[in-house]
CSV table of C-alpha atoms and ligand atoms in Angstrom, one decimal:
chain,number,residue,atom,x,y,z
A,126,MET,CA,-8.9,-21.3,-25.2
A,127,ASP,CA,-6.0,-22.1,-27.6
A,128,GLY,CA,-2.5,-20.7,-27.4
A,129,ARG,CA,0.9,-21.6,-26.0
A,130,LEU,CA,-0.2,-20.7,-22.5
A,131,ALA,CA,-3.6,-22.3,-22.5
A,132,GLY,CA,-4.4,-23.7,-19.1
A,133,LYS,CA,-1.8,-21.5,-17.3
A,134,THR,CA,-2.4,-18.7,-14.9
A,135,ALA,CA,-0.2,-15.6,-15.0
A,136,LEU,CA,-0.1,-12.7,-12.5
A,137,VAL,CA,1.1,-9.3,-13.7
A,138,THR,CA,1.9,-6.6,-11.2
A,139,GLY,CA,1.5,-3.0,-12.4
A,140,ALA,CA,-1.0,-4.3,-14.9
A,141,GLY,CA,-3.1,-1.1,-15.1
A,142,LYS,CA,-0.9,0.8,-17.4
A,143,GLY,CA,2.1,0.7,-19.8
A,144,ILE,CA,4.2,-2.5,-20.0
A,145,GLY,CA,2.1,-4.4,-17.5
A,146,ARG,CA,-1.1,-3.7,-19.3
A,147,ALA,CA,0.3,-4.8,-22.7
A,148,THR,CA,1.8,-7.9,-21.0
A,149,ALA,CA,-1.4,-9.0,-19.5
A,150,LEU,CA,-3.1,-8.7,-22.9
A,151,ALA,CA,-0.3,-10.5,-24.7
A,152,LEU,CA,-0.4,-13.4,-22.1
A,153,ALA,CA,-4.2,-13.6,-22.5
A,154,ARG,CA,-3.8,-13.8,-26.3
A,155,GLU,CA,-1.6,-16.8,-25.7
A,156,GLY,CA,-4.5,-18.4,-23.7
A,157,ALA,CA,-3.4,-17.7,-20.2
A,158,ASN,CA,-5.8,-16.6,-17.5
A,159,VAL,CA,-4.4,-13.5,-15.9
A,160,VAL,CA,-4.5,-12.0,-12.4
A,161,ILE,CA,-4.2,-8.3,-12.9
A,162,THR,CA,-3.1,-6.0,-10.1
A,163,SER,CA,-2.2,-2.4,-9.5
A,164,ARG,CA,-3.7,0.3,-7.2
A,165,THR,CA,-6.2,1.9,-9.6
A,166,LYS,CA,-9.3,-0.3,-9.9
A,167,SER,CA,-10.8,1.5,-12.9
A,168,ASP,CA,-7.7,0.7,-15.0
A,169,LEU,CA,-8.0,-3.0,-14.0
A,170,ASP,CA,-11.7,-3.1,-14.8
A,171,THR,CA,-11.2,-1.7,-18.3
A,172,LEU,CA,-8.4,-4.2,-18.9
A,173,ALA,CA,-10.4,-7.1,-17.5
A,174,ALA,CA,-13.1,-6.4,-20.1
A,175,GLU,CA,-10.5,-6.5,-22.9
A,176,ILE,CA,-9.1,-9.8,-21.6
A,177,ASP,CA,-12.6,-11.3,-21.3
A,178,ALA,CA,-13.2,-10.3,-24.9
A,179,LEU,CA,-10.2,-12.3,-25.9
A,180,GLY,CA,-11.8,-15.4,-24.3
A,181,ALA,CA,-9.4,-15.6,-21.4
A,182,LYS,CA,-10.3,-15.1,-17.7
A,183,ALA,CA,-9.2,-12.0,-15.7
A,184,LEU,CA,-9.1,-11.6,-12.0
A,185,VAL,CA,-9.0,-8.0,-10.8
A,186,VAL,CA,-7.2,-7.5,-7.5
A,187,PRO,CA,-6.5,-3.9,-6.6
A,188,ALA,CA,-3.4,-3.8,-4.4
A,189,ASP,CA,-0.3,-1.9,-3.4
A,190,VAL,CA,2.4,-4.5,-4.1
A,191,SER,CA,4.9,-2.8,-1.7
A,192,ASN,CA,2.5,-3.6,1.1
A,193,GLU,CA,2.8,-7.0,2.7
A,194,ALA,CA,-0.9,-7.3,3.7
A,195,ASP,CA,-2.0,-6.4,0.2
A,196,VAL,CA,0.3,-9.0,-1.3
A,197,ASP,CA,-1.0,-11.7,1.1
A,198,ARG,CA,-4.5,-10.9,0.0
A,199,LEU,CA,-3.4,-10.9,-3.6
A,200,ALA,CA,-2.0,-14.4,-3.1
A,201,GLN,CA,-5.1,-15.7,-1.3
A,202,ASP,CA,-7.5,-14.3,-4.0
A,203,SER,CA,-5.3,-15.7,-6.8
A,204,PHE,CA,-5.1,-19.2,-5.3
A,205,ALA,CA,-8.9,-19.1,-4.5
A,206,ALA,CA,-9.8,-18.2,-8.1
A,207,PHE,CA,-7.3,-20.3,-10.1
A,208,GLY,CA,-5.7,-22.8,-7.7
A,209,GLN,CA,-2.2,-21.8,-8.6
A,210,VAL,CA,-0.1,-19.2,-10.4
A,211,ASP,CA,2.2,-20.5,-13.1
A,212,ILE,CA,3.8,-17.3,-14.3
A,213,LEU,CA,4.6,-14.3,-12.1
A,214,VAL,CA,5.6,-11.1,-13.8
A,215,ASN,CA,7.2,-8.7,-11.4
A,216,ASN,CA,6.6,-5.5,-13.4
A,217,ALA,CA,5.3,-2.7,-11.1
A,218,GLY,CA,7.8,0.1,-11.0
A,219,VAL,CA,8.3,3.8,-10.7
A,220,GLY,CA,11.1,6.3,-11.0
A,221,LYS,CA,12.2,9.9,-10.6
A,222,ASN,CA,15.1,11.7,-12.2
A,223,GLY,CA,17.4,13.8,-10.1
A,224,THR,CA,20.7,13.9,-8.3
A,225,VAL,CA,21.8,12.9,-4.8
A,226,SER,CA,21.4,16.7,-4.0
A,227,THR,CA,17.9,16.9,-5.3
A,228,LEU,CA,16.4,13.5,-4.5
A,229,THR,CA,15.0,12.9,-1.0
A,230,THR,CA,15.0,9.9,1.3
A,231,ALA,CA,11.2,9.8,0.8
A,232,ASP,CA,11.9,9.4,-2.9
A,233,TYR,CA,14.4,6.6,-2.1
A,234,ASP,CA,11.8,4.7,0.1
A,235,TRP,CA,9.0,5.1,-2.5
A,236,ILE,CA,11.1,3.9,-5.5
A,237,MET,CA,12.9,1.1,-3.6
A,238,ASN,CA,9.7,-0.1,-2.0
A,239,THR,CA,7.7,0.0,-5.3
A,240,ASN,CA,10.4,-1.6,-7.4
A,241,MET,CA,12.3,-4.0,-5.1
A,242,ARG,CA,10.2,-4.6,-2.0
A,243,SER,CA,7.3,-5.5,-4.2
A,244,THR,CA,9.6,-7.9,-6.1
A,245,TRP,CA,10.6,-9.5,-2.8
A,246,LEU,CA,7.0,-9.8,-1.5
A,247,CYS,CA,5.5,-11.2,-4.7
A,248,THR,CA,8.3,-13.7,-5.2
A,249,LYS,CA,8.1,-14.7,-1.6
A,250,ALA,CA,4.3,-15.3,-2.0
A,251,PHE,CA,4.4,-17.1,-5.4
A,252,MET,CA,7.7,-18.9,-5.8
A,253,PRO,CA,7.6,-21.5,-3.0
A,254,PRO,CA,4.4,-23.2,-4.4
A,255,MET,CA,6.2,-23.3,-7.8
A,256,ILE,CA,9.2,-25.0,-6.2
A,257,GLU,CA,6.9,-27.4,-4.5
A,258,ARG,CA,5.2,-28.2,-7.8
A,259,LYS,CA,8.4,-28.2,-9.7
A,260,ASN,CA,7.0,-25.9,-12.3
A,261,GLY,CA,6.7,-22.2,-12.9
A,262,SER,CA,8.2,-19.1,-14.4
A,263,ILE,CA,9.2,-15.8,-12.7
A,264,ILE,CA,9.8,-12.9,-15.0
A,265,PHE,CA,11.2,-9.5,-13.8
A,266,VAL,CA,10.7,-6.4,-15.8
A,267,SER,CA,14.0,-4.7,-14.8
A,268,SER,CA,15.6,-2.2,-17.1
A,269,VAL,CA,18.9,-1.3,-18.9
A,270,ALA,CA,19.2,0.9,-15.8
A,271,GLY,CA,19.9,-2.4,-14.0
A,272,LEU,CA,22.9,-3.1,-16.3
A,273,ASN,CA,24.6,0.3,-16.3
A,274,GLY,CA,24.6,3.3,-13.9
A,275,LEU,CA,22.9,6.2,-15.7
A,276,PRO,CA,23.1,9.9,-14.9
A,277,ASN,CA,20.2,11.4,-13.1
A,278,GLU,CA,18.8,8.0,-12.1
A,279,PRO,CA,20.8,7.0,-9.0
A,280,ILE,CA,17.9,5.6,-7.0
A,281,TYR,CA,16.1,4.1,-10.0
A,282,CYS,CA,19.3,2.4,-11.1
A,283,ALA,CA,19.9,1.0,-7.6
A,284,THR,CA,16.5,-0.6,-7.6
A,285,LYS,CA,16.9,-2.1,-11.0
A,286,PHE,CA,20.4,-3.5,-10.2
A,287,ALA,CA,18.8,-4.9,-7.0
A,288,GLN,CA,16.2,-6.8,-9.1
A,289,MET,CA,19.1,-8.1,-11.4
A,290,GLY,CA,21.0,-9.4,-8.4
A,291,PHE,CA,17.9,-10.9,-6.8
A,292,ALA,CA,17.0,-12.7,-10.0
A,293,GLN,CA,20.5,-14.1,-10.5
A,294,ALA,CA,20.6,-15.3,-6.9
A,295,ILE,CA,17.2,-17.0,-6.8
A,296,ASP,CA,17.9,-18.8,-10.1
A,297,TYR,CA,20.2,-21.1,-8.0
A,298,GLU,CA,17.1,-22.4,-6.0
A,299,ALA,CA,14.8,-22.1,-9.0
A,300,TYR,CA,16.3,-24.0,-11.9
A,301,PRO,CA,17.0,-27.3,-10.0
A,302,ASN,CA,13.3,-27.3,-9.3
A,303,ASN,CA,12.3,-26.6,-12.9
A,304,VAL,CA,11.3,-23.0,-12.1
A,305,LYS,CA,12.5,-20.6,-14.7
A,306,VAL,CA,13.8,-17.1,-13.8
A,307,SER,CA,14.0,-14.5,-16.6
A,308,VAL,CA,14.7,-10.8,-16.7
A,309,VAL,CA,13.5,-8.4,-19.4
A,310,ALA,CA,15.6,-5.3,-19.5
A,311,PRO,CA,14.0,-2.7,-21.8
A,312,GLY,CA,15.4,0.7,-22.8
A,313,GLY,CA,13.2,3.7,-23.0
A,314,THR,CA,9.5,2.7,-23.4
A,315,ASN,CA,6.5,4.8,-24.4
A,316,THR,CA,4.4,4.5,-21.2
A,317,ASN,CA,3.1,6.6,-18.4
A,318,TYR,CA,6.5,6.2,-16.6
A,319,GLY,CA,7.5,9.5,-14.9
A,320,PHE,CA,4.4,11.4,-15.9
A,321,TYR,CA,3.5,11.6,-12.2
A,322,ASN,CA,6.5,13.7,-11.2
A,323,GLY,CA,7.8,15.5,-14.3
A,324,THR,CA,10.5,13.0,-15.0
A,325,ARG,CA,8.8,12.6,-18.4
A,326,THR,CA,6.2,14.8,-20.1
A,327,PRO,CA,3.2,13.4,-22.0
A,328,GLY,CA,3.4,14.3,-25.7
A,329,ASP,CA,7.2,14.7,-25.7
A,330,PRO,CA,8.3,13.6,-29.2
A,331,MET,CA,11.1,11.6,-27.6
A,332,LEU,CA,8.5,9.1,-26.5
A,333,GLU,CA,7.5,8.3,-30.1
A,334,GLU,CA,11.0,6.9,-30.7
A,335,PHE,CA,10.9,4.5,-27.7
A,336,HIS,CA,9.9,0.9,-27.5
A,337,GLU,CA,6.1,0.5,-27.4
A,338,SER,CA,4.8,-1.4,-24.4
A,339,GLU,CA,3.7,-4.2,-26.8
A,340,ASP,CA,7.4,-4.7,-27.9
A,341,VAL,CA,8.4,-5.4,-24.3
A,342,ALA,CA,5.3,-7.6,-23.7
A,343,GLU,CA,6.5,-9.7,-26.6
A,344,ALA,CA,9.8,-10.3,-24.8
A,345,VAL,CA,7.9,-11.4,-21.7
A,346,VAL,CA,5.9,-13.8,-23.8
A,347,PHE,CA,9.1,-15.1,-25.3
A,348,ALA,CA,10.5,-15.8,-21.8
A,349,ALA,CA,7.2,-17.4,-20.7
A,350,THR,CA,7.0,-19.8,-23.7
A,351,GLN,CA,10.5,-21.3,-23.8
A,352,PRO,CA,10.6,-25.1,-24.5
A,353,PRO,CA,10.7,-27.4,-21.5
A,354,LYS,CA,14.5,-27.9,-21.4
A,355,SER,CA,15.4,-24.2,-21.9
A,356,ARG,CA,15.2,-20.9,-20.1
A,357,VAL,CA,16.1,-17.4,-21.3
A,358,PHE,CA,17.8,-15.6,-18.4
A,359,MET,CA,17.8,-12.1,-20.0
A,360,VAL,CA,16.3,-10.2,-22.8
A,361,TRP,CA,18.3,-7.0,-23.2
A,362,MET,CA,16.4,-4.5,-25.3
A,363,ARG,CA,17.1,-1.0,-26.8
A,364,PRO,CA,14.9,1.1,-29.1
A,365,MET,CA,16.5,2.0,-32.4
A,366,ASN,CA,17.3,5.6,-31.2
A,367,GLU,CA,19.4,4.5,-28.2
A,368,SER,CA,23.0,3.3,-28.0
A,369,LEU,CA,24.0,0.3,-25.8
A,370,GLY,CA,26.4,2.6,-24.0
A,371,ALA,CA,26.6,3.2,-20.3
A,372,GLY,CA,26.4,6.6,-18.9
A,373,SER,CA,25.5,8.5,-22.0
A,374,GLY,CA,22.3,9.5,-20.4
A,375,VAL,CA,20.5,10.9,-23.4
A,376,HIS,CA,20.9,8.4,-26.1
A,377,PHE,CA,18.8,10.0,-28.8
A,378,LYS,CA,19.6,10.4,-32.5
A,379,GLY,CA,21.8,13.4,-33.0
A,380,ALA,CA,22.8,13.7,-29.4
A,381,ALA,CA,26.4,13.4,-28.4
A,382,LYS,CA,27.0,9.8,-27.4
B,150,LIG,P1,3.7,3.0,-16.0
B,150,LIG,O1,3.1,3.2,-17.4
B,150,LIG,O2,3.8,4.1,-15.1
B,150,LIG,O3,2.9,1.8,-15.3
B,150,LIG,C1,3.3,1.4,-14.0
B,150,LIG,C2,2.2,0.5,-13.4
B,150,LIG,O4,2.6,0.2,-12.1
B,150,LIG,C3,0.9,1.3,-13.2
B,150,LIG,O5,-0.2,0.4,-13.6
B,150,LIG,C4,0.8,1.6,-11.8
B,150,LIG,O6,-0.6,1.6,-11.4
B,150,LIG,C5,1.6,0.4,-11.1
B,150,LIG,N1,2.1,0.7,-9.8
B,150,LIG,C6,2.9,1.7,-9.4
B,150,LIG,N2,3.1,1.7,-8.1
B,150,LIG,C7,2.5,0.6,-7.6
B,150,LIG,C8,2.3,0.0,-6.4
B,150,LIG,N3,2.9,0.5,-5.3
B,150,LIG,N4,1.5,-1.1,-6.3
B,150,LIG,C9,0.9,-1.6,-7.3
B,150,LIG,N5,1.1,-1.1,-8.6
B,150,LIG,C10,1.8,0.0,-8.7
B,150,LIG,O7,5.2,2.4,-16.1
B,150,LIG,P2,5.9,1.4,-17.1
B,150,LIG,O8,6.9,2.1,-17.9
B,150,LIG,O9,4.9,0.5,-17.8
B,150,LIG,O10,6.7,0.5,-16.0
B,150,LIG,C11,6.6,-0.9,-15.9
B,150,LIG,C12,8.0,-1.4,-15.5
B,150,LIG,O11,8.8,-1.2,-16.6
B,150,LIG,C13,8.6,-0.8,-14.3
B,150,LIG,O12,9.2,-1.7,-13.5
B,150,LIG,C14,9.7,0.1,-15.0
B,150,LIG,O13,10.8,0.3,-14.1
B,150,LIG,C15,10.1,-0.8,-16.2
B,150,LIG,N6,10.7,-0.1,-17.3
B,150,LIG,C16,10.2,1.0,-17.8
B,150,LIG,C17,10.8,1.7,-18.9
B,150,LIG,C18,10.3,2.9,-19.5
B,150,LIG,O14,11.0,3.6,-20.2
B,150,LIG,N7,9.0,3.2,-19.4
B,150,LIG,C19,12.1,1.2,-19.3
B,150,LIG,C20,12.6,0.1,-18.7
B,150,LIG,C21,11.9,-0.5,-17.7
B,150,LIG,P3,-1.1,2.4,-10.1
B,150,LIG,O15,-0.4,3.7,-10.0
B,150,LIG,O16,-2.6,2.5,-10.4
B,150,LIG,O17,-0.8,1.5,-8.9
């Protein structure tokens, strides 16, 4: 298959829906074979058929990426199918709005494990072979919530700041070995985020003003297709209805900033 990523294998976590789904398709359009993983197999099977139709290969691996045994199996299956993974996209993530008074320790464990423990486990599984080969790319889908603390998102912000710090720290061991580390930090994106717990409501007109998943996927492709001597560390994005500002919480047109 032609494309800037022909001959490469990418792995996208949280590929079943939203940004991960759009990213898997965008990478496949660039010629990459894609390992797609999330917990819901039916999402992955539907996506795999779309990737196949583009002429790329998809490997479906249902997994909970916060679970070490699942990530070990994900790595084994990926290496068995494609030999190596060239591009890791740490995308899986969840969130819940609330305050310290209303959020629970179970919420903390769920959000931190899904967003950061998964990032640790997948990077631990896929980065050392990249270092050994002196080639690879690790891309984090963090958030503007990893750049500024935001009201009602204390746990989510903590996990997204954690990804930022982790990415900056591992860049020191990555770049001397020709492994590129990049962070994509989107603002509000029209996905299924928060539908599972009332943090966001399907059909809310606010969502129509957000980035589309495909917009964020383009940023991931941009990071994955840098020329050999360059790396993009961060793509900081905002939809046109949000300010850059920290702490304004609701950034929508007409709202007090
Ligand atoms: P989404 O539409 O809810 O998709 C999340 C994906 O992650 C789903 O496929 C889900 O599938 C998977 N997932 C959740 N928990 C998982 C687990 N334990 N193991 C494996 N897969 C898991 O959300 P999204 O908005 O695309 O979010 C993708 C990333 O973008 C997240 O890191 C999020 O923090 C970030 N982000 C989102 C926004 C936004 O406004 N939407 C803005 C900035 C950044 P299963 O439930 O089937 O496992």
